[in-house]
Short mmCIF file of C-alpha atoms in Angstrom, two decimals:
data_model
loop_
_atom_site.label_atom_id
_atom_site.label_comp_id
_atom_site.label_asym_id
_atom_site.label_seq_id
_atom_site.Cartn_x
_atom_site.Cartn_y
_atom_site.Cartn_z
CA MET J 1 40.52 -36.25 -14.79
CA GLY J 2 42.49 -37.18 -11.59
CA PHE J 3 45.54 -35.60 -12.83
CA LEU J 4 43.82 -32.38 -13.51
CA MET J 5 42.27 -32.40 -10.02
CA LEU J 6 45.80 -32.80 -8.70
CA VAL J 7 47.05 -29.83 -10.62
CA TYR J 8 44.06 -27.60 -9.56
CA THR J 9 44.60 -28.58 -5.96
CA PHE J 10 48.47 -27.85 -6.21
CA LEU J 11 47.71 -24.48 -7.70
CA ILE J 12 45.04 -23.55 -5.03
CA TYR J 13 47.47 -24.66 -2.24
CA GLN J 14 50.25 -22.59 -3.93
CA PHE J 15 47.93 -19.54 -4.02
CA LEU J 16 46.90 -20.01 -0.37
CA PHE J 17 50.40 -20.58 0.60
CA MET J 18 51.47 -17.23 -1.03
CA ILE J 19 48.65 -15.30 0.74
CA TRP J 20 49.80 -16.89 4.05
CA LYS J 21 53.42 -16.09 3.42
CA TRP J 22 52.41 -12.35 2.50
CA ILE J 23 50.25 -12.11 5.75
CA ASP J 24 53.12 -13.83 7.81
CA ARG J 25 55.71 -11.38 6.37
CA LYS J 26 53.39 -8.32 7.17
CA ARG J 27 53.25 -9.52 10.82
CA ASP J 28 57.07 -9.25 10.96
CA GLN J 29 56.92 -5.61 9.77
CA GLU J 30 54.68 -4.32 12.42
CA CYS J 31 56.11 -1.48 14.57
CA TYR J 32 55.67 -1.68 18.39
CA VAL J 33 56.52 0.64 21.20
CA LEU J 34 57.92 -1.48 24.00
CA ASP J 35 58.54 1.32 26.41
CA TYR J 36 59.50 5.12 26.49
CA GLU J 37 61.10 7.40 29.12
CA CYS J 38 60.60 11.28 29.25
CA TYR J 39 63.49 13.40 30.81
CA LYS J 40 62.87 15.19 34.08
CA PRO J 41 65.78 17.36 34.93
CA SER J 42 66.64 18.04 38.51
CA ASP J 43 64.78 20.66 40.66
CA ASP J 44 67.66 23.03 40.82
CA ARG J 45 66.96 23.68 37.03
CA MET J 46 63.32 24.68 37.63
CA VAL J 47 62.28 28.04 36.22
CA ASP J 48 59.88 29.92 38.43
CA THR J 49 58.58 33.53 37.98
CA GLU J 50 61.39 35.06 40.15
CA PHE J 51 64.09 33.44 38.17
CA SER J 52 62.42 34.35 34.79
CA GLY J 53 62.52 38.01 35.90
CA GLU J 54 66.10 37.78 36.61
CA VAL J 55 66.95 36.39 33.14
CA ILE J 56 65.03 38.97 31.50
CA LYS J 57 66.41 41.76 33.53
CA ARG J 58 69.95 40.86 32.67
CA GLN J 59 69.34 41.16 28.87
CA LYS J 60 70.85 44.41 27.82
CA ALA J 61 69.33 44.78 24.57
CA LEU J 62 65.67 45.00 26.07
CA GLY J 63 63.89 48.10 26.62
CA LEU J 64 60.40 49.01 28.10
CA ILE J 65 58.52 48.05 24.90
CA GLU J 66 60.20 44.66 24.80
CA TYR J 67 59.42 44.08 28.57
CA LYS J 68 55.75 44.78 27.84
CA PHE J 69 55.61 42.39 24.90
CA LEU J 70 57.50 39.68 26.88
CA LEU J 71 55.26 40.11 29.89
CA LYS J 72 52.00 39.72 27.50
CA ALA J 73 53.53 36.69 25.79
CA ILE J 74 54.45 34.87 29.08
CA VAL J 75 51.12 35.61 30.73
CA SER J 76 49.27 34.24 27.69
CA SER J 77 51.82 31.36 27.00
CA GLY J 78 50.14 28.69 29.19
CA ILE J 79 53.50 27.94 30.93
CA GLY J 80 53.77 27.40 34.55
CA GLU J 81 56.42 27.64 37.04
CA GLN J 82 57.77 24.17 37.21
CA THR J 83 59.40 24.00 33.86
CA TYR J 84 63.18 23.40 33.28
CA ALA J 85 66.14 25.30 31.70
CA PRO J 86 69.72 24.41 30.97
CA ARG J 87 72.35 24.96 33.60
CA ILE J 88 73.98 27.72 31.59
CA MET J 89 71.03 29.83 32.34
CA PHE J 90 71.59 29.53 36.17
CA GLU J 91 75.09 30.44 35.72
CA GLY J 92 74.24 33.65 33.87
CA ARG J 93 76.17 32.78 30.85
CA GLU J 94 73.27 32.26 28.39
CA GLU J 95 74.79 35.06 26.11
CA ASN J 96 78.12 33.61 26.05
CA PRO J 97 77.75 29.79 25.45
CA THR J 98 80.58 27.43 24.84
CA LEU J 99 80.61 24.23 22.68
CA GLN J 100 81.03 22.21 25.90
CA ASP J 101 77.76 23.71 27.22
CA GLY J 102 75.72 22.31 24.64
CA ILE J 103 77.55 18.85 24.68
CA LEU J 104 77.27 18.58 28.64
CA GLU J 105 73.37 19.55 28.32
CA MET J 106 72.93 16.58 25.85
CA GLU J 107 75.10 14.11 27.82
CA GLU J 108 73.29 14.72 31.04
CA PHE J 109 69.84 13.90 29.10
CA PHE J 110 71.35 10.75 27.37
CA GLN J 111 72.84 9.25 30.44
CA ASP J 112 69.80 9.70 32.57
CA THR J 113 66.90 8.91 30.34
CA ILE J 114 68.36 6.23 28.07
CA GLN J 115 69.79 4.24 31.02
CA LYS J 116 66.52 4.35 32.80
CA LEU J 117 64.65 3.13 29.71
CA LEU J 118 67.07 0.05 29.18
CA THR J 119 67.15 -0.76 32.67
CA ARG J 120 63.26 -0.99 33.13
CA SER J 121 62.94 -2.74 29.87
CA GLY J 122 65.67 -5.34 30.47
CA ILE J 123 67.13 -4.66 27.14
CA SER J 124 71.01 -4.10 26.97
CA ALA J 125 72.50 -1.45 24.85
CA GLN J 126 74.16 -4.14 22.72
CA GLU J 127 70.91 -5.54 21.66
CA ILE J 128 69.97 -2.13 19.82
CA ASP J 129 69.98 -2.69 16.18
CA ILE J 130 68.87 0.79 15.09
CA LEU J 131 69.63 4.16 16.71
CA VAL J 132 67.88 7.32 15.42
CA VAL J 133 68.72 10.63 17.38
CA ASN J 134 67.05 13.96 16.63
CA VAL J 135 68.32 17.27 18.03
CA SER J 136 67.50 20.01 15.81
CA MET J 137 69.62 22.89 16.99
CA GLN J 138 73.02 21.22 17.62
CA SER J 139 75.44 19.61 15.22
CA VAL J 140 78.76 18.39 16.48
CA ALA J 141 81.50 16.19 15.39
CA PRO J 142 81.41 13.32 16.43
CA SER J 143 77.72 13.35 16.25
CA LEU J 144 75.33 13.02 19.18
CA SER J 145 74.46 9.55 18.01
CA ALA J 146 78.21 8.71 18.09
CA MET J 147 78.26 10.14 21.51
CA ILE J 148 75.46 7.61 22.64
CA VAL J 149 77.16 4.63 20.76
CA ASN J 150 80.49 5.41 22.59
CA HIS J 151 79.03 6.05 26.05
CA TYR J 152 76.88 2.60 25.92
CA LYS J 153 79.38 0.76 23.99
CA MET J 154 76.85 -0.44 21.28
CA ARG J 155 77.63 -2.87 18.55
CA GLU J 156 79.76 -2.09 15.57
CA ASP J 157 77.02 -2.98 12.98
CA ILE J 158 74.36 -0.88 14.65
CA LYS J 159 72.45 1.31 11.99
CA VAL J 160 72.76 4.96 13.04
CA PHE J 161 70.83 8.07 11.95
CA ASN J 162 71.59 11.53 13.21
CA LEU J 163 68.85 14.17 12.36
CA THR J 164 69.38 17.86 12.80
CA SER J 165 67.12 21.02 11.85
CA MET J 166 64.05 18.89 11.53
CA GLY J 167 62.12 20.91 14.09
CA CYS J 168 59.45 19.98 16.62
CA SER J 169 58.20 17.23 14.33
CA ALA J 170 61.36 15.27 14.31
CA SER J 171 60.26 12.51 16.65
CA LEU J 172 57.52 11.34 14.20
CA ILE J 173 60.14 11.42 11.37
CA SER J 174 62.51 9.21 13.54
CA VAL J 175 59.66 6.75 14.02
CA ASN J 176 59.07 6.79 10.23
CA ILE J 177 62.78 5.93 9.64
CA VAL J 178 62.48 2.96 12.09
CA GLU J 179 59.09 1.94 10.46
CA SER J 180 60.74 1.81 7.13
CA ILE J 181 63.79 -0.25 8.32
CA PHE J 182 61.57 -2.82 10.05
CA LYS J 183 59.94 -3.69 6.70
CA SER J 184 63.31 -4.99 5.45
CA TYR J 185 64.63 -6.84 8.76
CA LYS J 186 62.96 -9.10 11.20
CA ASN J 187 63.21 -9.22 15.02
CA LYS J 188 64.99 -5.91 15.53
CA TYR J 189 65.19 -3.30 18.43
CA ALA J 190 65.30 0.40 17.69
CA LEU J 191 66.02 3.27 19.97
CA VAL J 192 64.65 6.74 19.07
CA VAL J 193 66.04 9.78 21.04
CA SER J 194 64.41 13.04 20.86
CA SER J 195 65.50 16.41 22.40
CA GLU J 196 66.57 19.94 21.83
CA SER J 197 69.76 21.75 22.85
CA LEU J 198 68.93 25.03 24.35
CA SER J 199 72.40 26.07 25.78
CA PRO J 200 73.82 27.60 22.48
CA ASN J 201 70.47 28.78 21.15
CA TRP J 202 69.41 31.60 23.48
CA TYR J 203 68.47 34.75 21.56
CA SER J 204 69.95 37.88 23.19
CA GLY J 205 68.57 40.59 20.86
CA ASN J 206 65.28 42.65 20.89
CA ASP J 207 63.60 41.50 17.73
CA ARG J 208 60.07 40.70 18.82
CA SER J 209 59.73 37.89 16.24
CA MET J 210 62.84 36.17 17.79
CA ILE J 211 62.63 36.77 21.48
CA LEU J 212 59.27 34.79 21.53
CA SER J 213 61.23 31.51 21.27
CA ASN J 214 62.94 32.25 24.55
CA CYS J 215 59.53 32.37 26.30
CA LEU J 216 58.32 28.85 24.94
CA PHE J 217 61.19 26.32 24.76
CA ARG J 218 62.25 24.52 27.86
CA SER J 219 64.61 21.61 28.56
CA GLY J 220 63.30 18.03 28.01
CA GLY J 221 63.65 14.99 25.93
CA CYS J 222 62.72 11.36 25.45
CA ALA J 223 63.94 7.83 24.57
CA VAL J 224 61.45 5.49 22.78
CA LEU J 225 62.20 1.66 22.46
CA LEU J 226 60.52 0.02 19.49
CA THR J 227 60.49 -3.44 18.10
CA ASN J 228 59.07 -5.58 15.09
CA ASN J 229 59.43 -8.88 16.96
CA ARG J 230 56.00 -10.32 17.10
CA ALA J 231 56.88 -12.54 20.16
CA LEU J 232 56.96 -9.23 22.02
CA LYS J 233 53.49 -7.98 21.01
CA ASN J 234 51.83 -8.69 24.24
CA LYS J 235 54.61 -6.91 26.22
CA SER J 236 54.36 -3.76 24.17
CA MET J 237 52.53 -0.68 24.93
CA LEU J 238 51.55 0.57 21.47
CA LYS J 239 51.32 -0.56 17.84
CA LEU J 240 51.66 1.88 14.98
CA LYS J 241 48.71 1.84 12.49
CA CYS J 242 49.77 4.70 10.21
CA LEU J 243 52.02 7.45 9.79
CA VAL J 244 51.63 10.46 7.35
CA ARG J 245 54.26 13.20 6.79
CA THR J 246 53.40 16.49 4.91
CA HIS J 247 56.08 18.80 3.73
CA HIS J 248 55.44 22.29 2.38
CA GLY J 249 58.97 23.41 1.85
CA SER J 250 58.13 24.19 -1.81
CA LYS J 251 55.95 26.99 -0.75
CA ASP J 252 58.10 30.16 -0.03
CA ASP J 253 55.86 31.59 2.80
CA SER J 254 55.72 28.18 4.51
CA TYR J 255 59.54 27.88 4.24
CA ASN J 256 60.20 31.36 5.71
CA CYS J 257 57.66 31.32 8.58
CA CYS J 258 60.10 29.66 10.99
CA VAL J 259 63.70 30.00 10.27
CA GLN J 260 67.08 30.36 11.95
CA THR J 261 68.63 33.62 11.21
CA GLU J 262 70.49 36.78 12.50
CA ASP J 263 68.82 40.16 13.31
CA SER J 264 70.16 43.47 12.23
CA GLN J 265 72.65 43.34 15.00
CA GLY J 266 74.04 39.94 13.85
CA ARG J 267 72.37 38.06 16.93
CA GLN J 268 71.38 34.60 15.90
CA GLY J 269 67.80 33.23 16.80
CA ILE J 270 64.66 31.70 15.58
CA HIS J 271 62.46 34.12 13.51
CA LEU J 272 58.69 33.21 13.86
CA ASP J 273 56.73 34.98 11.18
CA LYS J 274 53.17 36.26 11.22
CA SER J 275 52.37 33.77 8.44
CA LEU J 276 53.26 30.81 10.62
CA PRO J 277 49.46 30.25 11.80
CA LYS J 278 48.34 30.17 8.18
CA ALA J 279 51.16 27.92 7.15
CA ALA J 280 50.40 25.50 9.94
CA THR J 281 46.81 25.42 9.07
CA ARG J 282 47.53 24.57 5.48
CA ALA J 283 49.93 21.97 6.31
CA LEU J 284 47.40 20.37 8.88
CA VAL J 285 44.69 20.19 6.21
CA ASP J 286 46.72 18.67 3.76
CA ASN J 287 48.01 16.15 6.26
CA LEU J 288 44.53 15.18 7.46
CA LYS J 289 43.29 14.88 3.81
CA VAL J 290 45.60 11.86 3.60
CA THR J 291 45.32 10.70 7.27
CA ALA J 292 41.46 10.63 7.48
CA PRO J 293 40.79 7.84 4.91
CA LYS J 294 43.46 5.57 6.71
CA ILE J 295 41.95 5.95 10.15
CA LEU J 296 38.37 6.73 9.97
CA PRO J 297 35.40 4.33 9.59
CA ILE J 298 33.72 4.28 6.10
CA SER J 299 30.53 5.48 7.69
CA GLU J 300 31.97 8.80 8.69
CA LEU J 301 33.75 9.33 5.33
CA ILE J 302 30.48 8.74 3.38
CA ARG J 303 28.73 11.16 5.88
CA PHE J 304 31.24 13.79 5.31
CA MET J 305 30.96 13.38 1.51
CA VAL J 306 27.26 13.53 1.56
CA VAL J 307 27.23 16.76 3.82
CA THR J 308 29.75 18.31 1.58
CA LEU J 309 27.80 17.63 -1.63
CA VAL J 310 24.47 18.88 -0.05
CA ARG J 311 26.30 22.06 1.01
CA LYS J 312 27.79 22.62 -2.53
CA LEU J 313 24.29 21.91 -4.22
CA THR J 314 22.63 24.38 -1.74
CA THR J 315 25.31 27.00 -2.34
CA VAL J 316 24.88 26.91 -6.12
CA SER J 317 21.16 27.08 -5.77
CA SER J 318 21.42 30.10 -3.27
CA THR J 319 23.84 31.86 -5.72
CA LYS J 320 21.38 31.43 -8.68
CA GLY J 321 18.51 32.85 -6.67
CA GLY J 322 20.54 35.76 -5.77
CA SER J 323 21.33 35.09 -2.05
CA ASN J 324 24.62 34.13 -0.32
CA SER J 325 24.82 30.86 1.54
CA ASN J 326 26.48 31.51 5.00
CA SER J 327 26.10 27.89 6.41
CA PRO J 328 29.34 26.63 8.02
CA ARG J 329 31.67 24.35 6.29
CA PRO J 330 31.14 20.65 7.20
CA LEU J 331 33.85 19.07 9.43
CA ILE J 332 34.90 15.51 9.51
CA ASN J 333 34.53 14.02 12.91
CA PHE J 334 37.89 12.39 13.86
CA LYS J 335 36.45 11.14 17.14
CA THR J 336 34.77 8.34 15.25
CA GLY J 337 38.15 6.81 14.62
CA VAL J 338 40.26 8.24 17.58
CA ASP J 339 39.99 8.11 21.15
CA HIS J 340 42.73 10.31 22.37
CA PHE J 341 44.53 13.32 20.77
CA CYS J 342 48.22 13.81 21.50
CA VAL J 343 48.75 17.44 20.28
CA HIS J 344 52.19 18.99 20.00
CA THR J 345 52.62 21.73 22.88
CA GLY J 346 53.93 24.33 20.54
CA GLY J 347 52.12 27.10 22.63
CA LYS J 348 48.49 27.92 23.80
CA ALA J 349 47.78 29.31 20.29
CA VAL J 350 48.63 26.02 18.69
CA ILE J 351 46.62 23.94 21.01
CA ASP J 352 43.62 26.15 20.75
CA GLY J 353 43.85 26.23 17.00
CA LEU J 354 43.95 22.44 16.69
CA GLY J 355 41.24 22.15 19.04
CA MET J 356 39.15 24.37 16.97
CA SER J 357 40.08 22.62 13.58
CA LEU J 358 39.22 19.08 14.90
CA GLU J 359 36.37 20.27 17.20
CA LEU J 360 38.07 18.84 20.24
CA SER J 361 36.73 19.26 23.81
CA GLU J 362 38.42 20.61 26.81
CA TYR J 363 38.95 16.79 28.01
CA ASP J 364 40.66 15.94 24.66
CA LEU J 365 43.08 19.07 25.04
CA GLU J 366 43.63 18.64 28.65
CA PRO J 367 46.69 16.51 28.26
CA ALA J 368 48.44 19.11 25.89
CA ARG J 369 47.54 22.05 28.02
CA MET J 370 48.84 20.32 31.06
CA THR J 371 52.14 19.36 29.51
CA LEU J 372 52.68 22.89 28.20
CA HIS J 373 51.99 24.14 31.69
CA ARG J 374 54.25 21.70 33.59
CA PHE J 375 57.04 21.13 30.83
CA GLY J 376 56.71 24.00 28.38
CA ASN J 377 57.52 23.28 24.71
CA THR J 378 60.14 20.61 24.77
CA SER J 379 60.23 20.54 21.11
CA ALA J 380 60.14 17.07 19.35
CA SER J 381 59.92 15.31 22.55
CA SER J 382 56.71 17.09 23.65
CA LEU J 383 54.19 14.33 22.21
CA TRP J 384 55.69 11.80 24.45
CA TYR J 385 55.04 13.99 27.66
CA VAL J 386 51.37 14.38 26.46
CA LEU J 387 51.19 10.72 26.09
CA GLY J 388 52.81 10.31 29.58
CA TYR J 389 49.97 12.39 31.07
CA MET J 390 47.32 10.29 29.44
CA GLU J 391 48.99 7.13 30.82
CA ALA J 392 49.44 8.68 34.35
CA LYS J 393 45.69 9.57 34.33
CA LYS J 394 45.01 5.93 33.24
CA ARG J 395 43.09 7.09 30.29
CA LEU J 396 44.79 4.54 27.90
CA LYS J 397 42.92 1.20 27.66
CA LYS J 398 43.57 -1.85 25.49
CA GLY J 399 42.25 -1.32 21.86
CA ASP J 400 42.21 2.57 22.28
CA ARG J 401 43.58 4.69 19.30
CA VAL J 402 45.85 7.63 19.93
CA LEU J 403 46.44 10.34 17.26
CA MET J 404 49.71 12.30 17.41
CA ILE J 405 50.00 15.56 15.52
CA SER J 406 53.14 17.72 15.41
CA PHE J 407 54.43 20.69 13.51
CA GLY J 408 58.01 21.75 12.32
CA ALA J 409 59.88 24.25 10.49
CA GLY J 410 60.19 23.68 6.83
CA PHE J 411 57.07 23.76 7.07
CA LYS J 412 55.96 20.28 8.14
CA CYS J 413 52.98 18.59 9.69
CA ASN J 414 53.41 14.94 10.61
CA SER J 415 50.86 12.60 12.24
CA CYS J 416 50.52 9.10 13.35
CA LEU J 417 47.91 6.72 14.81
CA TRP J 418 48.77 4.32 17.65
CA GLU J 419 46.69 1.44 18.95
CA VAL J 420 47.03 0.77 22.77
CA VAL J 421 48.04 -2.87 23.08
CA ARG J 422 47.31 -3.30 26.82
CA ASP J 423 45.96 -1.36 29.50
CA LEU J 424 48.41 1.46 30.64
CA GLY J 425 48.97 3.46 33.81
CA ASP J 426 50.63 1.38 36.41
CA GLY J 427 54.35 1.87 35.51
CA PRO J 428 56.88 4.64 36.39
CA ASN J 429 56.21 7.92 34.65
CA VAL J 430 57.63 11.42 34.39
CA TRP J 431 54.23 12.62 35.71
CA LYS J 432 54.34 10.37 38.88
CA ASP J 433 55.36 13.17 41.44
CA SER J 434 52.83 15.81 40.01
CA ILE J 435 49.78 14.04 38.51
CA ASP J 436 47.73 14.44 41.54
CA ASN J 437 48.03 18.18 41.19
CA TYR J 438 46.67 18.30 37.67
CA PRO J 439 44.66 19.70 36.32
CA PRO J 440 44.99 22.80 38.62
CA LYS J 441 42.05 25.01 39.47
CA THR J 442 43.67 27.67 37.16
CA LEU J 443 46.57 27.78 34.46
CA ALA J 444 47.21 31.46 35.10
CA ASN J 445 50.69 32.13 36.04
CA PRO J 446 51.84 34.89 38.63
CA PHE J 447 53.75 37.03 36.07
CA MET J 448 51.14 39.61 35.59
CA GLU J 449 50.71 39.84 39.36
CA LYS J 450 54.45 40.34 39.93
CA TYR J 451 55.47 42.41 36.89
CA GLY J 452 52.14 43.96 35.90
CA TRP J 453 53.39 47.53 37.00
CA ILE J 454 55.61 47.45 33.76
CA ASN J 455 52.36 48.34 31.72
CA ASP J 456 51.93 51.61 33.65
CA GLU J 457 55.53 52.83 33.15
CA ASP J 458 56.29 55.88 31.06
CA PRO J 459 59.11 55.24 28.29
CA SER J 460 60.55 58.61 28.99
CA THR J 461 61.29 58.13 32.67
CA PHE J 462 61.44 54.19 32.97
CA VAL J 463 64.53 52.90 34.83
CA LEU J 464 64.72 49.18 35.51
CA PRO J 465 64.80 48.51 39.14
CA LYS J 466 67.89 46.61 40.55
#
């Protein structure tokens, strides 16, 4: 009898020990953001109304119809007068870029932002174990990631990933790569670098579906330092709770709605198709179907299922009775599991669409709107500027949950949920010099006031003033 008790005790101990080991191993697989740094170019690269007008006037392929289209697009874009452009624009060479222009643009960003991040965090470049770089529109040899390794003299055994052509959603793809590696290795540091190279990608034609990208994209970038070292948990800013990626590349209309191509004159640019809003909505819905059960409380999921079931029964009953049910479709309340929404600044229409889909208030959308106004669409790095706004406004408190949502060509929708580890808002921030001016009384830009006369011009007599 005593021997059996000893055996049972040993088996129970082994079972408990295995559970403890499993839990302990999971703790070493967590993904934390130690710090991040957004790029703020120098003031001599700031794009105001006057300079925008100069750039547009020197585009020889444009006519009055295109000027009117651009004016309407810029006025309704939600972009202000303090965004930034690459140096090539100020030199008037945007139509004839060189390979070196794109490389120098990235070098300036890398050397400024990564150095600031490493200095502030106290982590040396030689301590970085994983480097993930995403710059969609530039692929050079050696790669941009190799450029960083060379400049900062990183270790020979560093694991390096260089992503291109992944679009505005690439930042979360990079985080997902780091998260996956963290599951196999303990106590690692990872550096994620996100930006976009604008110098070699200016569209100089007159195709409306392609000139729109010239209005929205601006210079920017960010570097994010991550770790799975549990000893650094309390020093971290954010903890990753879940990350979901949705890819609709198998659907032809989704694949073709945002594509790099050439126009009829052979000029290269980004074609934005009219089907893009539909593709984005479909990708968002499919993404949130997977995300919602992971981040929302059971009570909200049950409420949604009950309301949906009641609506279906009501619809069936109304149909049998010969009448049509016009009751609105039930929406799931993401605010029951999310405190802050970090929305991609793809444009005013993107922000408005996400606000309607998720029933967000103006307070919820304010960080995205202000980021679009101040910095424009900085592609994959834009989410971190939005997060920076929340931090600068001291909105982020310990335990808060932040949902990031981004879109990208392909067509992709990626989302992730972060938990705030400690109160944030006292550290240096890209918004530091301008946060007191936000939100402004109005987001209207001066383009209509300065160039509205174009709408009254006659195409047969129009001559562009010098």
